[in-house]
Coordinates of C-alpha atoms in Angstrom, one line a residue:
M6 CA 0.0 0.0 0.0
C7 CA 2.9 2.3 -0.6
I8 CA 3.8 4.0 -3.9
W9 CA 7.2 2.7 -4.9
L10 CA 9.4 4.9 -7.2
V11 CA 12.1 2.5 -8.3
D12 CA 10.7 3.1 -11.8
S13 CA 9.0 6.4 -11.5
A14 CA 7.8 6.2 -15.1
G15 CA 5.4 3.5 -14.0
V16 CA 3.7 5.7 -11.3
A17 CA 0.9 7.9 -12.5
L18 CA 0.7 11.3 -10.7
G19 CA -2.7 11.8 -9.2
Q20 CA -2.9 8.3 -7.9
R21 CA -4.7 8.4 -4.6
W22 CA -4.8 6.1 -1.5
R23 CA -8.2 5.1 -0.4
Q24 CA -9.2 4.0 3.1
E25 CA -11.2 0.9 3.7
P26 CA -12.8 1.3 7.2
G27 CA -12.0 -1.7 9.3
R28 CA -9.2 -2.9 6.9
W29 CA -6.9 0.0 5.8
E30 CA -7.2 3.4 7.7
F31 CA -5.2 6.5 7.7
T32 CA -3.4 7.5 10.9
G33 CA -2.3 11.0 10.0
K34 CA 1.3 9.8 9.7
M35 CA 3.5 9.0 6.7
V36 CA 7.0 7.9 5.8
V37 CA 9.3 8.7 2.9
R38 CA 12.7 7.4 1.9
P39 CA 14.9 9.5 -0.5
L40 CA 16.4 7.6 -3.5
Q41 CA 19.9 6.6 -2.3
I42 CA 23.0 7.3 -4.2
E43 CA 23.2 3.7 -5.5
H44 CA 19.6 4.0 -6.8
W45 CA 20.5 7.1 -8.8
M46 CA 23.6 5.3 -10.2
E47 CA 21.4 2.4 -11.2
R48 CA 19.5 4.8 -13.4
G49 CA 22.7 5.8 -15.3
F50 CA 23.9 8.8 -13.3
T51 CA 27.5 9.2 -12.4
R52 CA 28.5 9.1 -8.7
Q53 CA 29.0 12.9 -8.6
Q54 CA 25.6 13.4 -10.2
A55 CA 24.0 10.9 -7.9
E56 CA 25.5 12.6 -4.8
T57 CA 24.1 15.9 -6.0
L58 CA 20.7 14.5 -6.6
Y59 CA 20.6 12.8 -3.2
A60 CA 21.7 16.0 -1.5
Q61 CA 18.9 17.9 -3.3
A62 CA 16.3 15.3 -2.2
V63 CA 17.4 15.6 1.4
E64 CA 17.3 19.4 1.3
Y65 CA 13.8 19.3 -0.3
T66 CA 12.6 16.8 2.4
V67 CA 13.9 19.0 5.3
E68 CA 12.5 22.2 3.8
T69 CA 9.1 20.7 2.9
L70 CA 8.4 18.5 6.0
G71 CA 10.6 20.3 8.6
E72 CA 8.8 20.5 11.9
H73 CA 6.4 17.8 10.9
V74 CA 9.1 15.1 11.0
Y75 CA 8.7 13.3 14.3
R76 CA 11.4 10.6 13.7
Y77 CA 14.3 10.1 11.5
F78 CA 15.3 6.4 11.1
D79 CA 18.9 6.5 10.1
R80 CA 19.4 2.8 9.3
M81 CA 16.9 3.1 6.5
D82 CA 17.3 6.9 5.8
E83 CA 13.5 7.2 6.4
Y84 CA 11.7 10.4 7.5
W85 CA 8.5 9.6 9.5
F86 CA 6.2 12.7 9.6
N87 CA 2.8 13.9 10.6
V88 CA 0.6 15.0 7.8
P89 CA 0.7 18.9 8.0
P90 CA -2.5 20.7 9.2
G91 CA -4.9 21.4 6.3
R92 CA -3.3 18.7 4.1
S93 CA -4.2 15.1 3.4
E94 CA -2.2 11.9 2.8
N95 CA -3.2 12.1 -0.8
D96 CA -2.2 15.7 -1.6
I97 CA 1.1 15.8 0.3
G98 CA 1.9 12.4 -1.1
E99 CA 1.3 13.6 -4.7
Q100 CA 3.5 16.6 -4.0
L101 CA 6.3 14.4 -2.9
I102 CA 5.9 11.9 -5.6
A103 CA 6.0 14.6 -8.3
T104 CA 9.5 15.5 -7.4
G105 CA 10.9 12.1 -8.4
Y106 CA 13.2 12.2 -5.4
Y107 CA 11.8 9.3 -3.4
R108 CA 12.3 5.5 -3.2
Y109 CA 8.8 5.3 -1.7
V110 CA 6.1 7.5 -0.2
C111 CA 3.7 5.7 2.1
P112 CA 0.9 6.4 4.6
N113 CA 1.4 4.8 8.0
W114 CA -1.6 2.6 7.5
K115 CA -3.5 1.1 10.3
S116 CA -4.5 -2.4 9.1
T117 CA -6.9 -5.0 10.5
P118 CA -6.8 -8.6 9.4
Q119 CA -10.1 -10.5 9.0
S120 CA -11.6 -12.5 11.9
R121 CA -10.8 -16.1 12.3
V122 CA -11.8 -18.9 14.7
L123 CA -9.6 -19.9 17.6
G124 CA -10.4 -22.7 20.1
G125 CA -14.0 -23.0 19.0
S126 CA -15.1 -19.4 19.7
A127 CA -14.8 -16.3 17.6
F128 CA -12.0 -14.3 19.1
D129 CA -10.2 -11.3 17.5
E130 CA -8.2 -11.3 14.2
C131 CA -6.5 -14.7 14.1
P132 CA -4.4 -16.0 11.2
D133 CA -5.3 -18.9 9.0
D134 CA -2.8 -21.4 10.4
P135 CA -4.9 -24.6 10.9
K136 CA -3.1 -25.8 14.0
L137 CA -3.5 -22.5 15.8
V138 CA -6.4 -24.2 17.7
D139 CA -3.8 -26.3 19.5
Q140 CA -1.9 -23.3 20.7
W141 CA -3.8 -22.4 23.9
H142 CA -1.2 -19.9 24.9
H143 CA -2.1 -17.4 22.1
L144 CA -5.6 -17.1 23.6
R145 CA -4.1 -16.5 27.1
I146 CA -1.6 -13.8 26.0
E147 CA -4.1 -12.2 23.6
S148 CA -1.9 -12.7 20.5
C149 CA -4.9 -12.4 18.1
A150 CA -6.0 -9.1 19.5
G151 CA -2.4 -7.9 19.3
W152 CA -2.1 -9.0 15.7
Q153 CA -4.8 -6.5 14.7
I154 CA -2.2 -3.9 15.6
D155 CA 1.0 -5.4 14.2
T156 CA 2.1 -8.7 12.9
D157 CA 5.3 -8.1 10.9
G158 CA 9.0 -8.5 11.6
H159 CA 11.7 -6.0 10.4
D160 CA 15.0 -6.8 8.7
D161 CA 16.9 -5.0 11.3
V162 CA 15.4 -7.0 14.2
V163 CA 16.6 -10.6 14.4
I164 CA 16.0 -13.1 17.3
S165 CA 18.9 -15.4 17.9
F166 CA 18.2 -18.8 19.4
V167 CA 21.0 -20.4 21.4
D168 CA 19.8 -24.0 21.4
T169 CA 20.2 -27.5 20.0
G170 CA 19.6 -26.6 16.4
M171 CA 16.5 -26.5 14.1
K172 CA 14.7 -28.5 11.5
V173 CA 16.2 -26.9 8.4
G174 CA 13.5 -26.9 5.7
H175 CA 10.5 -27.0 8.0
Q176 CA 7.5 -25.5 6.2
D177 CA 6.8 -23.1 9.1
L178 CA 10.3 -21.9 9.8
S179 CA 10.9 -20.1 6.5
H180 CA 13.8 -20.5 4.0
L181 CA 17.2 -19.0 4.3
N182 CA 17.1 -15.2 3.5
E183 CA 13.3 -15.1 3.6
Y184 CA 12.8 -14.6 7.4
R185 CA 15.5 -17.0 8.4
R186 CA 19.0 -15.7 8.7
E187 CA 22.1 -17.7 8.3
G188 CA 22.7 -20.1 11.1
Y189 CA 25.9 -20.8 13.1
N190 CA 27.4 -23.8 14.7
A191 CA 29.1 -22.6 17.9
E192 CA 30.9 -25.9 18.5
T193 CA 32.7 -26.0 15.1
E194 CA 32.7 -22.2 14.9
L195 CA 31.4 -22.3 11.3
W196 CA 28.6 -20.4 9.7
E197 CA 26.0 -22.4 7.8
T198 CA 27.4 -21.4 4.4
Q199 CA 30.8 -22.5 5.6
G200 CA 29.6 -26.0 6.4
G201 CA 28.3 -25.4 9.9
N202 CA 25.7 -28.0 10.8
I203 CA 22.6 -26.4 12.5
N204 CA 20.3 -29.4 12.2
D205 CA 18.5 -30.2 15.5
I206 CA 19.8 -32.8 17.8
G207 CA 18.2 -35.0 20.4
R208 CA 15.0 -37.0 20.2
Y209 CA 12.8 -34.2 21.4
C210 CA 13.9 -31.5 18.9
H211 CA 14.2 -28.9 21.6
G212 CA 15.5 -26.1 19.4
S213 CA 12.9 -26.5 16.7
I214 CA 10.0 -26.2 19.3
V215 CA 11.7 -23.2 20.9
L216 CA 12.2 -21.4 17.6
G217 CA 8.7 -22.1 16.4
A218 CA 7.1 -20.8 19.6
A219 CA 8.5 -17.4 18.9
A220 CA 8.9 -17.2 15.2
A221 CA 6.9 -19.9 13.2
T222 CA 5.6 -18.1 10.1
G223 CA 2.0 -16.9 10.7
N224 CA -1.0 -16.7 8.4
N225 CA 0.6 -18.9 5.7
G226 CA -2.1 -21.5 5.6
V227 CA -0.1 -24.3 7.3
G228 CA 0.8 -25.4 10.9
V229 CA 1.1 -22.9 13.7
S230 CA 2.1 -19.3 14.3
G231 CA 4.8 -17.7 16.4
V232 CA 4.3 -14.5 18.4
G233 CA 5.0 -12.6 15.2
W234 CA 4.0 -13.7 11.7
S235 CA 7.3 -12.9 10.0
L236 CA 9.9 -12.4 12.7
R237 CA 13.5 -12.6 11.4
H238 CA 15.3 -15.5 13.2
R239 CA 18.7 -17.2 13.5
M240 CA 19.7 -20.5 15.0
L241 CA 23.0 -20.8 16.8
K242 CA 23.5 -24.4 17.5
T243 CA 25.5 -25.2 20.6
A244 CA 27.0 -28.3 22.2
Q245 CA 24.9 -27.6 25.2
T246 CA 28.0 -26.4 27.0
I247 CA 28.5 -23.0 28.7
D248 CA 31.5 -22.2 26.4
T249 CA 29.5 -22.7 23.3
E250 CA 26.4 -20.9 24.7
L251 CA 28.4 -17.8 25.6
H252 CA 30.3 -17.9 22.4
A253 CA 27.0 -18.1 20.5
M254 CA 25.7 -15.1 22.4
W255 CA 28.7 -13.0 21.4
V256 CA 28.4 -14.1 17.8
A257 CA 24.7 -13.1 17.7
A258 CA 25.4 -9.7 19.3
E259 CA 28.3 -9.1 16.8
A260 CA 26.0 -10.0 13.9
G261 CA 23.6 -7.2 15.0
D262 CA 20.8 -9.4 16.3
R263 CA 18.6 -7.5 18.8
V264 CA 17.1 -10.4 20.9
I265 CA 19.0 -13.4 22.2
C266 CA 16.9 -16.3 23.5
S267 CA 18.8 -18.8 25.8
T268 CA 16.9 -21.7 27.3
S269 CA 19.5 -23.5 29.3
G270 CA 18.8 -23.4 33.0
A271 CA 22.3 -24.5 34.1
P272 CA 23.9 -21.0 34.3
L273 CA 21.5 -20.1 37.1
T274 CA 22.0 -23.1 39.4
N275 CA 25.8 -23.3 39.6
P276 CA 27.6 -20.6 41.5
S277 CA 30.7 -20.4 39.3
T278 CA 28.7 -20.6 36.1
W279 CA 26.3 -17.9 37.5
L280 CA 29.3 -15.5 37.9
R281 CA 30.5 -16.2 34.4
F282 CA 27.1 -15.5 33.0
H283 CA 26.9 -12.4 35.1
D284 CA 30.1 -11.0 33.7
N285 CA 29.4 -11.9 30.1
S286 CA 25.8 -10.8 30.2
K287 CA 27.0 -7.4 31.5
E288 CA 29.6 -7.0 28.7
I289 CA 27.3 -8.0 25.8
P290 CA 24.5 -5.5 26.4
G291 CA 27.1 -3.0 27.5
T292 CA 28.7 -3.2 24.0
Y293 CA 25.6 -3.9 21.8
D294 CA 22.0 -2.8 22.2
V295 CA 20.7 -6.3 22.7
L296 CA 18.3 -8.0 25.0
I297 CA 19.3 -11.4 26.4
L298 CA 16.4 -13.6 27.7
Q299 CA 17.2 -16.5 30.0
A300 CA 15.0 -19.3 31.0
A301 CA 14.6 -19.6 34.8
G302 CA 15.1 -23.3 34.8
N303 CA 12.6 -26.0 35.9
D304 CA 13.4 -26.5 39.6
P305 CA 10.5 -25.0 41.5
D306 CA 12.3 -24.7 44.7
Y307 CA 15.6 -23.2 43.5
Q308 CA 16.5 -19.7 44.6
Y309 CA 19.5 -17.7 43.3
D310 CA 20.8 -14.2 43.2
P311 CA 19.4 -12.0 40.5
L312 CA 21.2 -11.6 37.2
P313 CA 20.6 -7.9 36.6
Y314 CA 21.8 -7.9 32.9
L315 CA 19.6 -10.8 31.8
V316 CA 15.8 -11.0 31.5
I317 CA 14.8 -14.1 33.6
V318 CA 11.6 -15.7 32.4
G319 CA 9.3 -18.0 34.5
G320 CA 6.3 -20.0 33.4
T321 CA 2.5 -20.2 33.8
Q322 CA 0.0 -22.8 33.0
Q323 CA -3.5 -22.8 31.4
N324 CA -5.3 -21.6 34.5
D325 CA -2.9 -18.6 34.6
A326 CA -1.2 -19.7 37.8
R327 CA 2.5 -20.5 38.2
W328 CA 3.5 -23.6 36.2
I329 CA 4.0 -26.6 38.4
E330 CA 4.1 -30.2 37.2
S331 CA 5.3 -31.9 40.4
A332 CA 7.3 -31.3 43.6
D333 CA 10.5 -31.3 41.7
F334 CA 9.4 -30.0 38.2
G335 CA 8.0 -26.5 37.6
S336 CA 8.8 -22.8 37.5
P337 CA 11.0 -21.3 40.2
V338 CA 9.7 -18.0 41.5
G339 CA 11.4 -15.2 43.5
A340 CA 13.0 -11.8 43.4
F341 CA 15.3 -12.9 40.6
L342 CA 12.3 -13.4 38.2
D343 CA 11.6 -10.6 35.7
V344 CA 8.6 -11.8 33.8
M345 CA 6.4 -14.8 33.0
A346 CA 4.7 -16.5 30.0
P347 CA 2.9 -19.7 29.3
A348 CA 5.1 -22.8 29.7
A349 CA 2.9 -25.9 29.8
D350 CA 1.9 -27.9 26.7
I351 CA 3.2 -25.4 24.2
F352 CA 2.4 -26.7 20.7
S353 CA 5.0 -25.8 18.1
T354 CA 7.2 -26.9 15.2
K355 CA 9.2 -30.1 15.6
C356 CA 11.8 -32.0 13.7
G357 CA 11.3 -35.4 12.1
S358 CA 9.8 -34.1 8.9
N359 CA 9.2 -30.7 7.2
S360 CA 5.6 -30.7 8.5
A361 CA 6.0 -32.0 12.0
Y362 CA 4.3 -30.4 15.0
G363 CA 3.8 -31.2 18.7
T364 CA 4.8 -30.5 22.2
F365 CA 8.0 -31.2 24.2
G366 CA 7.0 -33.2 27.2
A367 CA 4.6 -31.5 29.6
G368 CA 6.3 -28.1 29.6
G369 CA 9.2 -26.0 30.7
N370 CA 10.6 -22.5 30.9
S371 CA 12.3 -23.3 27.6
Y372 CA 8.9 -22.4 26.1
S373 CA 7.9 -19.4 28.1
T374 CA 11.2 -17.7 27.2
P375 CA 10.8 -17.7 23.4
L376 CA 7.2 -16.3 23.8
V377 CA 8.7 -13.3 25.6
A378 CA 11.5 -13.1 23.0
G379 CA 9.0 -13.1 20.2
L380 CA 7.1 -10.2 21.9
C381 CA 10.3 -8.3 22.3
A382 CA 11.1 -8.7 18.6
L383 CA 7.6 -7.8 17.5
L384 CA 7.6 -4.6 19.5
W385 CA 11.1 -3.7 18.3
S386 CA 10.0 -4.4 14.7
S387 CA 7.1 -2.0 15.1
D388 CA 9.7 0.7 15.9
P389 CA 13.3 -0.2 15.3
S390 CA 14.5 3.1 16.7
L391 CA 13.5 2.0 20.2
T392 CA 16.3 1.1 22.6
G393 CA 16.3 -2.3 24.3
E394 CA 15.3 -0.8 27.6
E395 CA 12.3 0.9 26.0
V396 CA 11.2 -2.4 24.4
L397 CA 11.5 -4.2 27.7
N398 CA 9.5 -1.5 29.5
L399 CA 6.7 -2.0 27.0
V400 CA 6.7 -5.7 27.7
Y401 CA 6.7 -5.2 31.5
Q402 CA 4.1 -2.4 31.4
G403 CA 1.7 -4.5 29.4
C404 CA 1.8 -7.5 31.7
D405 CA -1.2 -9.0 33.5
P406 CA -1.0 -10.3 37.1
I407 CA -1.2 -14.1 37.4
V408 CA -3.2 -16.0 40.0
G409 CA -1.9 -15.1 43.5
Y410 CA 0.3 -12.5 42.0
S411 CA 3.2 -11.0 44.1
A412 CA 5.8 -8.7 42.7
N413 CA 8.4 -10.4 44.9
L414 CA 7.7 -13.8 43.3
H415 CA 6.4 -13.3 39.8
G416 CA 8.2 -10.3 38.5
H417 CA 6.1 -8.0 36.4
G418 CA 3.5 -10.7 35.7
R419 CA 2.5 -12.6 32.6
I420 CA 3.0 -11.0 29.2
N421 CA 0.1 -9.7 27.1
V422 CA 0.8 -9.1 23.4
F423 CA -2.3 -6.9 22.9
N424 CA -1.6 -4.7 25.9
S425 CA 2.1 -4.1 25.0
L426 CA 1.5 -3.5 21.3
A427 CA -1.3 -1.1 22.1
L428 CA 1.0 0.9 24.4
A429 CA 3.7 0.9 21.8
S430 CA 1.3 2.2 19.1
G431 CA 0.2 5.2 21.2
D432 CA -3.4 4.5 20.1
L433 CA -6.4 3.1 21.9
W434 CA -7.5 -0.4 20.6
S435 CA -10.6 -2.4 21.1
R436 CA -10.9 -6.2 20.6
D437 CA -13.8 -8.5 19.9
P438 CA -16.0 -9.4 22.9
Y439 CA -15.1 -12.6 24.7
P440 CA -16.4 -15.2 24.8
G441 CA -18.4 -13.7 21.9
E442 CA -21.7 -15.3 22.6
A443 CA -25.2 -13.9 23.0
G444 CA -27.1 -14.5 26.2
V445 CA -24.0 -14.8 28.4
S446 CA -21.6 -12.5 30.1
N447 CA -19.0 -11.1 27.7
K448 CA -15.8 -9.1 28.4
F449 CA -15.3 -5.9 26.3
K450 CA -11.7 -4.7 26.4
A451 CA -9.7 -1.7 25.3
A452 CA -5.9 -1.5 25.5
G453 CA -3.5 1.4 25.3
A454 CA -5.4 3.6 27.6
S455 CA -3.9 6.1 30.1
N456 CA -3.3 4.6 33.5
G457 CA -6.4 5.4 35.7
A458 CA -8.4 6.8 32.8
T459 CA -12.1 6.2 32.4
V460 CA -12.8 4.2 29.3
R461 CA -16.3 4.3 27.9
F462 CA -17.6 1.5 25.7
Y463 CA -20.2 2.1 22.9
Y464 CA -22.2 -0.2 20.7
G465 CA -24.5 0.3 17.7
S466 CA -26.3 -1.6 15.0
S467 CA -24.9 0.2 11.9
T468 CA -22.0 2.3 10.9
G469 CA -22.2 6.1 10.9
Q470 CA -21.4 8.8 13.5
T471 CA -22.4 9.5 17.1
A472 CA -20.9 12.4 19.1
V473 CA -19.0 11.5 22.3
S474 CA -20.4 13.4 25.2
G475 CA -17.6 15.2 27.1
C476 CA -15.3 15.3 24.0
T477 CA -15.6 18.2 21.6
N478 CA -15.9 17.2 17.9
V479 CA -15.2 13.5 18.7
Y480 CA -17.3 10.8 17.2
V481 CA -17.7 7.0 17.4
G482 CA -18.3 5.2 14.1
S483 CA -21.8 3.9 14.5
N484 CA -25.3 5.5 14.1
D485 CA -27.2 6.1 17.3
A486 CA -24.4 4.5 19.4
I487 CA -25.4 3.6 22.9
V488 CA -23.2 3.6 26.0
L489 CA -22.5 0.0 27.0
G490 CA -20.6 0.9 30.2
E491 CA -17.5 2.4 31.6
S492 CA -14.3 1.0 33.2
T493 CA -11.1 2.3 34.7
A494 CA -7.8 1.4 32.9
G495 CA -5.0 -0.1 35.0
S496 CA -1.3 0.5 34.9
N497 CA -1.0 -2.0 31.9
G498 CA -3.3 0.3 29.9
A499 CA -6.1 -2.2 29.8
A500 CA -9.8 -1.4 30.6
I501 CA -12.3 -4.3 30.8
Y502 CA -16.1 -3.9 31.0
E503 CA -18.1 -7.1 31.6
A504 CA -21.8 -7.3 30.7
T505 CA -24.4 -9.9 29.7
V506 CA -25.1 -9.7 26.0
P507 CA -28.9 -9.9 25.2
G508 CA -30.0 -13.2 23.8
E509 CA -31.7 -11.5 20.9
W510 CA -28.3 -10.4 19.6
A511 CA -27.7 -14.0 18.4
G512 CA -27.3 -14.0 14.6
Q513 CA -26.9 -10.2 14.5
T514 CA -24.0 -7.9 13.9
R515 CA -23.0 -5.1 16.3
Y516 CA -20.3 -2.4 16.2
F517 CA -18.2 -1.8 19.3
Q518 CA -15.8 1.1 20.0
A519 CA -14.1 2.6 23.1
V520 CA -13.1 6.1 24.1
D521 CA -10.4 7.1 26.5
L522 CA -12.1 10.0 28.2
S523 CA -8.9 11.4 29.7
D524 CA -7.7 12.5 26.2
C525 CA -10.7 11.7 24.0
R526 CA -8.8 9.1 22.0
V527 CA -11.2 6.8 20.0
S528 CA -10.3 3.2 19.4
N529 CA -10.7 1.1 16.2
L530 CA -14.3 0.1 15.4
I531 CA -15.0 -3.6 15.9
E532 CA -17.6 -5.3 13.8
F533 CA -18.8 -8.5 15.4
S534 CA -21.5 -11.0 14.5
F535 CA -22.8 -13.1 17.4
P536 CA -23.3 -16.7 16.4
S537 CA -26.8 -18.0 16.3
N538 CA -27.9 -20.5 19.0

């Protein structure tokens, strides 16, 4: 939905972008990238001429957009700007296109995928992966609701997995140079193209399941989905020794990868190993802007000193309580823990064949950790200019408390994809009602609200406009909208209103929208058809 100017002769001036409410909507923000020197030279200009043209493009951009530029993304030479007052995406876009200076000119579209079915009930905008119904954790961490905000990875944001290897060629783990980046064997110290073997080892295919939990390709019509639909990922196969694990972390950081996912619990339980991990984990983020996520191990009684330079991840189970399988197998908890995510019965990609799926035993923090890593990468991909600390704060701020929550035991709580992405976007977002059935109690939720703000929920039977009382010139997108109720947003930016849906709504479509009354922000409009009884 951008206009690309690699061949400007193929772009007709006057071409306009059109909104499709509920699918593609303007945000009042746009992005442009000047043609780079190499692009001009590809068109036959000399380097000197190309440098002059590039300089002219930059000068024109600064003069034209000036104070409206709210972010310059230097890695891509992109200018992100607000549409100037009195202008529209179409007319400012046509002005920029007419100069011939730009590689692309693009509105910062807000897109909403189509609704799917998850776990037997309609719930948010889910992808078409047929085995998503086996991934209970996506429902718990509200992945589908989050995917209406953002789904995509970014070339500059790669997750490295320090693990046993992967099933190369698996249909859900992408091909080399698509989303997958070249792997590395930390034992032989060889890259994949140099002969380094990164195929998974062990009868349980540990690394393949870990990788898929975070980064299995989503919405591709096969298998499962990771936390992001197209997250860039790299496997660093280790000999399951501390030497190769630490070496792999350094290789990943030096390669520019943003997130490192380590699932060995050993560094945390041995005093001398703990110190070595402490020193290395201090130096790596001190040199590179990278997040290192470390599984907390699977000994429920173990206590250890915090590792301040690592993100320590614990696990939850389906009832949203701490994950415990037995007296000697489960998630440790304590002041050392930073965050939690689902750990039990995580259904993911496996080795054995290119279309193998399943679980690895009953559970483990090896599976909660990649879920957090995937969320970090998805947030970072939504804005690659963020620092690692800013990404982590968005993860923590969006967390939900678990059953029996205590900050001294469970860190910031259990991750919530919807909450964190909504906070990162700066907008207010609604999701489909849950459980989405007429005649029973449903939860209506908005995320991205101001802490402590009153959020008002509206519903209507057709699209249109209704003025929001208390907000000047602010409207919701349905005719004769009726107030459903109000709720107060928590520190995670989420407001939930629970109400019984009338039985006569069965088989009917309703439109839902929320308003943050503290700043009069209006959420996206949700169209939902309640199933017939």
